[in-house]
């Protein structure tokens, strides 16, 4: 169901020191920052784990993937580094269950609707997720287009539940504060939460 809301838990608003840290990690080629940034996400992961529905198997961590060309250019996937560190810290399984199956345009400068269109069918999920609760890890959520596209691909592969855990989230409105970090993401055109 493409109108199903996805809950996004973020540790920081994407501004100030948090923005600088993400930029240093991604563009400053500082993969060593993944460990302390993942540590900053630890309390949030505890909250997510306690809110997930109880099912037979433990939840899987899934990193938002980069396309292979972007991965080759950058040399690492920052979301995968965060997810791997969280997995080690919490003894959780990190599953390579999602791939970016086609390259997409850069999202910067695109409207929210254009971002969703740009990412349509960009991800493919493995059947390993079938019946599982998943925690989708990303470095920054802006419009929500990337994580929603990932989540819907995971649902198509049979995932029981998908929750997003992000280091940062962009403000949706200038008046937002860090006290409003948990949000329900919906695609363009969705009228309300089901």
PDB file of C-alpha atoms in Angstrom:
ATOM      1  CA  UNK A   1       0.000   0.000   0.000  1.00  0.00           C
ATOM      2  CA  UNK A   2       1.672   3.174  -1.235  1.00  0.00           C
ATOM      3  CA  UNK A   3      -0.262   5.352   1.214  1.00  0.00           C
ATOM      4  CA  UNK A   4       0.933   3.461   4.280  1.00  0.00           C
ATOM      5  CA  UNK A   5       2.760   5.865   6.615  1.00  0.00           C
ATOM      6  CA  UNK A   6       6.324   5.067   7.580  1.00  0.00           C
ATOM      7  CA  UNK A   7       7.457   6.256  10.990  1.00  0.00           C
ATOM      8  CA  UNK A   8      10.782   8.075  10.879  1.00  0.00           C
ATOM      9  CA  UNK A   9      12.806   8.470  14.078  1.00  0.00           C
ATOM     10  CA  UNK A  10      15.647  10.984  13.801  1.00  0.00           C
ATOM     11  CA  UNK A  11      18.337  11.853  16.302  1.00  0.00           C
ATOM     12  CA  UNK A  12      18.981  15.410  15.122  1.00  0.00           C
ATOM     13  CA  UNK A  13      17.516  18.164  12.981  1.00  0.00           C
ATOM     14  CA  UNK A  14      19.809  18.662   9.983  1.00  0.00           C
ATOM     15  CA  UNK A  15      21.430  21.944  11.012  1.00  0.00           C
ATOM     16  CA  UNK A  16      24.441  23.276  12.882  1.00  0.00           C
ATOM     17  CA  UNK A  17      26.858  20.699  14.285  1.00  0.00           C
ATOM     18  CA  UNK A  18      24.774  17.749  13.065  1.00  0.00           C
ATOM     19  CA  UNK A  19      24.851  19.092   9.508  1.00  0.00           C
ATOM     20  CA  UNK A  20      28.612  19.619   9.738  1.00  0.00           C
ATOM     21  CA  UNK A  21      29.096  16.056  10.992  1.00  0.00           C
ATOM     22  CA  UNK A  22      27.060  14.552   8.138  1.00  0.00           C
ATOM     23  CA  UNK A  23      28.971  16.656   5.593  1.00  0.00           C
ATOM     24  CA  UNK A  24      32.286  15.582   7.091  1.00  0.00           C
ATOM     25  CA  UNK A  25      31.240  11.927   6.992  1.00  0.00           C
ATOM     26  CA  UNK A  26      29.918  11.993   3.410  1.00  0.00           C
ATOM     27  CA  UNK A  27      31.899  14.616   1.555  1.00  0.00           C
ATOM     28  CA  UNK A  28      34.932  15.032   3.793  1.00  0.00           C
ATOM     29  CA  UNK A  29      35.564  11.310   3.403  1.00  0.00           C
ATOM     30  CA  UNK A  30      35.573  10.730   7.146  1.00  0.00           C
ATOM     31  CA  UNK A  31      34.190   7.192   7.608  1.00  0.00           C
ATOM     32  CA  UNK A  32      35.813   7.224  11.066  1.00  0.00           C
ATOM     33  CA  UNK A  33      32.922   9.452  12.177  1.00  0.00           C
ATOM     34  CA  UNK A  34      30.427   6.598  11.739  1.00  0.00           C
ATOM     35  CA  UNK A  35      31.224   5.102  15.166  1.00  0.00           C
ATOM     36  CA  UNK A  36      30.577   8.232  17.261  1.00  0.00           C
ATOM     37  CA  UNK A  37      27.562   9.193  15.143  1.00  0.00           C
ATOM     38  CA  UNK A  38      26.075   5.703  15.531  1.00  0.00           C
ATOM     39  CA  UNK A  39      26.714   5.964  19.280  1.00  0.00           C
ATOM     40  CA  UNK A  40      24.652   9.175  19.268  1.00  0.00           C
ATOM     41  CA  UNK A  41      21.803   7.156  17.700  1.00  0.00           C
ATOM     42  CA  UNK A  42      21.905   4.419  20.359  1.00  0.00           C
ATOM     43  CA  UNK A  43      19.167   5.734  22.690  1.00  0.00           C
ATOM     44  CA  UNK A  44      16.937   6.272  19.682  1.00  0.00           C
ATOM     45  CA  UNK A  45      17.546   2.680  18.581  1.00  0.00           C
ATOM     46  CA  UNK A  46      16.481   1.528  22.052  1.00  0.00           C
ATOM     47  CA  UNK A  47      13.209   3.422  21.617  1.00  0.00           C
ATOM     48  CA  UNK A  48      12.642   1.936  18.155  1.00  0.00           C
ATOM     49  CA  UNK A  49      13.318  -1.598  19.400  1.00  0.00           C
ATOM     50  CA  UNK A  50      10.822  -1.239  22.245  1.00  0.00           C
ATOM     51  CA  UNK A  51       8.122   0.100  19.907  1.00  0.00           C
ATOM     52  CA  UNK A  52       8.421  -2.601  17.234  1.00  0.00           C
ATOM     53  CA  UNK A  53       5.688  -5.238  17.283  1.00  0.00           C
ATOM     54  CA  UNK A  54       6.771  -8.532  18.822  1.00  0.00           C
ATOM     55  CA  UNK A  55       7.320 -11.193  16.178  1.00  0.00           C
ATOM     56  CA  UNK A  56       9.155 -14.502  16.177  1.00  0.00           C
ATOM     57  CA  UNK A  57      12.450 -13.247  14.768  1.00  0.00           C
ATOM     58  CA  UNK A  58      14.588 -10.308  15.869  1.00  0.00           C
ATOM     59  CA  UNK A  59      14.442  -7.221  13.651  1.00  0.00           C
ATOM     60  CA  UNK A  60      16.940  -6.753  10.852  1.00  0.00           C
ATOM     61  CA  UNK A  61      18.888  -3.567  10.209  1.00  0.00           C
ATOM     62  CA  UNK A  62      18.831  -2.497   6.562  1.00  0.00           C
ATOM     63  CA  UNK A  63      20.966   0.374   5.245  1.00  0.00           C
ATOM     64  CA  UNK A  64      19.671   2.689   2.540  1.00  0.00           C
ATOM     65  CA  UNK A  65      21.832   1.617  -0.406  1.00  0.00           C
ATOM     66  CA  UNK A  66      23.821   3.708  -2.847  1.00  0.00           C
ATOM     67  CA  UNK A  67      23.904   2.839  -6.526  1.00  0.00           C
ATOM     68  CA  UNK A  68      27.136   1.018  -7.411  1.00  0.00           C
ATOM     69  CA  UNK A  69      28.402   3.999  -9.419  1.00  0.00           C
ATOM     70  CA  UNK A  70      27.925   6.371  -6.446  1.00  0.00           C
ATOM     71  CA  UNK A  71      29.479   3.803  -4.118  1.00  0.00           C
ATOM     72  CA  UNK A  72      32.517   3.558  -6.391  1.00  0.00           C
ATOM     73  CA  UNK A  73      32.802   7.365  -6.535  1.00  0.00           C
ATOM     74  CA  UNK A  74      32.505   7.904  -2.755  1.00  0.00           C
ATOM     75  CA  UNK A  75      34.271   4.730  -1.679  1.00  0.00           C
ATOM     76  CA  UNK A  76      31.770   3.913   1.071  1.00  0.00           C
ATOM     77  CA  UNK A  77      28.078   4.077   1.907  1.00  0.00           C
ATOM     78  CA  UNK A  78      27.610   6.338   4.935  1.00  0.00           C
ATOM     79  CA  UNK A  79      24.245   4.766   5.824  1.00  0.00           C
ATOM     80  CA  UNK A  80      25.791   1.290   5.689  1.00  0.00           C
ATOM     81  CA  UNK A  81      28.613   2.446   7.985  1.00  0.00           C
ATOM     82  CA  UNK A  82      26.085   3.764  10.515  1.00  0.00           C
ATOM     83  CA  UNK A  83      23.980   0.594  10.278  1.00  0.00           C
ATOM     84  CA  UNK A  84      27.031  -1.667  10.626  1.00  0.00           C
ATOM     85  CA  UNK A  85      28.158   0.179  13.736  1.00  0.00           C
ATOM     86  CA  UNK A  86      24.655   0.015  15.242  1.00  0.00           C
ATOM     87  CA  UNK A  87      24.559  -3.725  14.475  1.00  0.00           C
ATOM     88  CA  UNK A  88      27.882  -4.273  16.247  1.00  0.00           C
ATOM     89  CA  UNK A  89      26.925  -2.089  19.217  1.00  0.00           C
ATOM     90  CA  UNK A  90      23.600  -3.894  19.717  1.00  0.00           C
ATOM     91  CA  UNK A  91      24.393  -7.390  18.416  1.00  0.00           C
ATOM     92  CA  UNK A  92      21.748  -7.058  15.691  1.00  0.00           C
ATOM     93  CA  UNK A  93      21.882  -8.549  12.224  1.00  0.00           C
ATOM     94  CA  UNK A  94      22.605  -6.200   9.316  1.00  0.00           C
ATOM     95  CA  UNK A  95      21.079  -7.665   6.169  1.00  0.00           C
ATOM     96  CA  UNK A  96      22.171  -6.655   2.647  1.00  0.00           C
ATOM     97  CA  UNK A  97      18.569  -7.025   1.547  1.00  0.00           C
ATOM     98  CA  UNK A  98      18.128  -3.864  -0.494  1.00  0.00           C
ATOM     99  CA  UNK A  99      19.899  -2.672  -3.637  1.00  0.00           C
ATOM    100  CA  UNK A 100      19.639   0.497  -5.638  1.00  0.00           C
ATOM    101  CA  UNK A 101      18.847  -1.136  -8.961  1.00  0.00           C
ATOM    102  CA  UNK A 102      19.206   1.933 -11.141  1.00  0.00           C
ATOM    103  CA  UNK A 103      21.034   5.240 -10.930  1.00  0.00           C
ATOM    104  CA  UNK A 104      18.941   8.323 -10.250  1.00  0.00           C
ATOM    105  CA  UNK A 105      19.440  12.057 -10.611  1.00  0.00           C
ATOM    106  CA  UNK A 106      20.683  13.978  -7.595  1.00  0.00           C
ATOM    107  CA  UNK A 107      17.702  14.903  -5.419  1.00  0.00           C
ATOM    108  CA  UNK A 108      18.977  18.402  -4.611  1.00  0.00           C
ATOM    109  CA  UNK A 109      16.823  21.078  -6.268  1.00  0.00           C
ATOM    110  CA  UNK A 110      13.938  18.733  -7.086  1.00  0.00           C
ATOM    111  CA  UNK A 111      10.442  19.314  -5.716  1.00  0.00           C
ATOM    112  CA  UNK A 112       9.000  16.718  -3.357  1.00  0.00           C
ATOM    113  CA  UNK A 113       6.883  15.187  -6.154  1.00  0.00           C
ATOM    114  CA  UNK A 114       9.893  15.145  -8.515  1.00  0.00           C
ATOM    115  CA  UNK A 115      11.961  13.387  -5.852  1.00  0.00           C
ATOM    116  CA  UNK A 116       9.360  10.629  -5.564  1.00  0.00           C
ATOM    117  CA  UNK A 117       9.179  10.280  -9.341  1.00  0.00           C
ATOM    118  CA  UNK A 118      12.983  10.200  -9.582  1.00  0.00           C
ATOM    119  CA  UNK A 119      13.134   7.286  -7.124  1.00  0.00           C
ATOM    120  CA  UNK A 120      10.230   5.297  -8.528  1.00  0.00           C
ATOM    121  CA  UNK A 121      11.328   1.650  -8.838  1.00  0.00           C
ATOM    122  CA  UNK A 122      14.929   2.560  -7.971  1.00  0.00           C
ATOM    123  CA  UNK A 123      15.219  -0.083  -5.226  1.00  0.00           C
ATOM    124  CA  UNK A 124      14.876  -3.855  -5.209  1.00  0.00           C
ATOM    125  CA  UNK A 125      14.499  -5.898  -2.035  1.00  0.00           C
ATOM    126  CA  UNK A 126      15.409  -9.499  -1.280  1.00  0.00           C
ATOM    127  CA  UNK A 127      12.890 -12.064  -0.064  1.00  0.00           C
ATOM    128  CA  UNK A 128      15.022 -12.433   3.097  1.00  0.00           C
ATOM    129  CA  UNK A 129      12.872  -9.645   4.564  1.00  0.00           C
ATOM    130  CA  UNK A 130       9.630 -11.606   4.241  1.00  0.00           C
ATOM    131  CA  UNK A 131       7.738 -11.639   7.521  1.00  0.00           C
ATOM    132  CA  UNK A 132      10.409  -9.601   9.315  1.00  0.00           C
ATOM    133  CA  UNK A 133      10.393  -6.306  11.175  1.00  0.00           C
ATOM    134  CA  UNK A 134      13.007  -4.017   9.660  1.00  0.00           C
ATOM    135  CA  UNK A 135      14.852  -0.933  10.822  1.00  0.00           C
ATOM    136  CA  UNK A 136      15.880   1.079   7.767  1.00  0.00           C
ATOM    137  CA  UNK A 137      18.955   3.183   8.577  1.00  0.00           C
ATOM    138  CA  UNK A 138      19.784   6.422   6.752  1.00  0.00           C
ATOM    139  CA  UNK A 139      22.090   9.349   7.421  1.00  0.00           C
ATOM    140  CA  UNK A 140      19.635  12.108   6.537  1.00  0.00           C
ATOM    141  CA  UNK A 141      15.961  12.218   5.616  1.00  0.00           C
ATOM    142  CA  UNK A 142      14.889  15.306   3.680  1.00  0.00           C
ATOM    143  CA  UNK A 143      11.614  14.902   1.766  1.00  0.00           C
ATOM    144  CA  UNK A 144      11.273  11.252   2.782  1.00  0.00           C
ATOM    145  CA  UNK A 145      11.265  10.124  -0.863  1.00  0.00           C
ATOM    146  CA  UNK A 146      14.287   7.842  -0.551  1.00  0.00           C
ATOM    147  CA  UNK A 147      13.244   6.041   2.622  1.00  0.00           C
ATOM    148  CA  UNK A 148       9.637   5.707   1.457  1.00  0.00           C
ATOM    149  CA  UNK A 149      10.776   4.238  -1.856  1.00  0.00           C
ATOM    150  CA  UNK A 150      13.007   1.809   0.050  1.00  0.00           C
ATOM    151  CA  UNK A 151      10.234   0.928   2.507  1.00  0.00           C
ATOM    152  CA  UNK A 152       7.679   0.208  -0.207  1.00  0.00           C
ATOM    153  CA  UNK A 153      10.182  -2.055  -1.990  1.00  0.00           C
ATOM    154  CA  UNK A 154      10.719  -3.885   1.304  1.00  0.00           C
ATOM    155  CA  UNK A 155       6.949  -4.260   1.787  1.00  0.00           C
ATOM    156  CA  UNK A 156       6.639  -5.629  -1.757  1.00  0.00           C
ATOM    157  CA  UNK A 157       9.201  -8.277  -0.772  1.00  0.00           C
ATOM    158  CA  UNK A 158       7.047  -9.254   2.204  1.00  0.00           C
ATOM    159  CA  UNK A 159       8.383  -7.193   5.130  1.00  0.00           C
ATOM    160  CA  UNK A 160       5.996  -7.175   8.085  1.00  0.00           C
ATOM    161  CA  UNK A 161       7.082  -3.784   9.417  1.00  0.00           C
ATOM    162  CA  UNK A 162       9.498  -1.039   8.371  1.00  0.00           C
ATOM    163  CA  UNK A 163      10.606   1.775  10.664  1.00  0.00           C
ATOM    164  CA  UNK A 164      13.167   4.417   9.687  1.00  0.00           C
ATOM    165  CA  UNK A 165      16.060   5.322  11.961  1.00  0.00           C
ATOM    166  CA  UNK A 166      17.928   8.391  10.696  1.00  0.00           C
ATOM    167  CA  UNK A 167      20.824  10.333  12.094  1.00  0.00           C
ATOM    168  CA  UNK A 168      19.263  13.614  10.891  1.00  0.00           C
ATOM    169  CA  UNK A 169      16.054  14.915   9.421  1.00  0.00           C
ATOM    170  CA  UNK A 170      15.545  18.141   7.538  1.00  0.00           C
ATOM    171  CA  UNK A 171      13.049  20.585   8.967  1.00  0.00           C
ATOM    172  CA  UNK A 172       9.665  20.386   7.299  1.00  0.00           C
ATOM    173  CA  UNK A 173       8.798  23.876   8.567  1.00  0.00           C
ATOM    174  CA  UNK A 174      11.108  26.652   9.803  1.00  0.00           C
ATOM    175  CA  UNK A 175       9.362  26.609  13.199  1.00  0.00           C
ATOM    176  CA  UNK A 176      10.209  22.967  13.924  1.00  0.00           C
ATOM    177  CA  UNK A 177      12.302  22.147  16.959  1.00  0.00           C
ATOM    178  CA  UNK A 178      14.386  19.162  17.974  1.00  0.00           C
ATOM    179  CA  UNK A 179      11.452  18.032  20.134  1.00  0.00           C
ATOM    180  CA  UNK A 180       9.545  17.083  16.950  1.00  0.00           C
ATOM    181  CA  UNK A 181      11.894  14.474  15.534  1.00  0.00           C
ATOM    182  CA  UNK A 182       9.520  11.519  15.168  1.00  0.00           C
ATOM    183  CA  UNK A 183       7.243  11.924  12.162  1.00  0.00           C
ATOM    184  CA  UNK A 184       5.015   9.832   9.904  1.00  0.00           C
ATOM    185  CA  UNK A 185       6.122  10.069   6.278  1.00  0.00           C
ATOM    186  CA  UNK A 186       3.575   9.907   3.467  1.00  0.00           C
ATOM    187  CA  UNK A 187       4.055  10.114  -0.291  1.00  0.00           C
ATOM    188  CA  UNK A 188       2.702  13.062  -2.319  1.00  0.00           C
ATOM    189  CA  UNK A 189      -1.029  12.784  -2.853  1.00  0.00           C
ATOM    190  CA  UNK A 190      -1.719  10.744   0.286  1.00  0.00           C
ATOM    191  CA  UNK A 191      -4.574  12.495   2.017  1.00  0.00           C
ATOM    192  CA  UNK A 192      -4.217  11.280   5.598  1.00  0.00           C
ATOM    193  CA  UNK A 193      -2.851   8.617   7.877  1.00  0.00           C
ATOM    194  CA  UNK A 194      -4.803   5.382   7.403  1.00  0.00           C
TER     195      UNK A 194
END
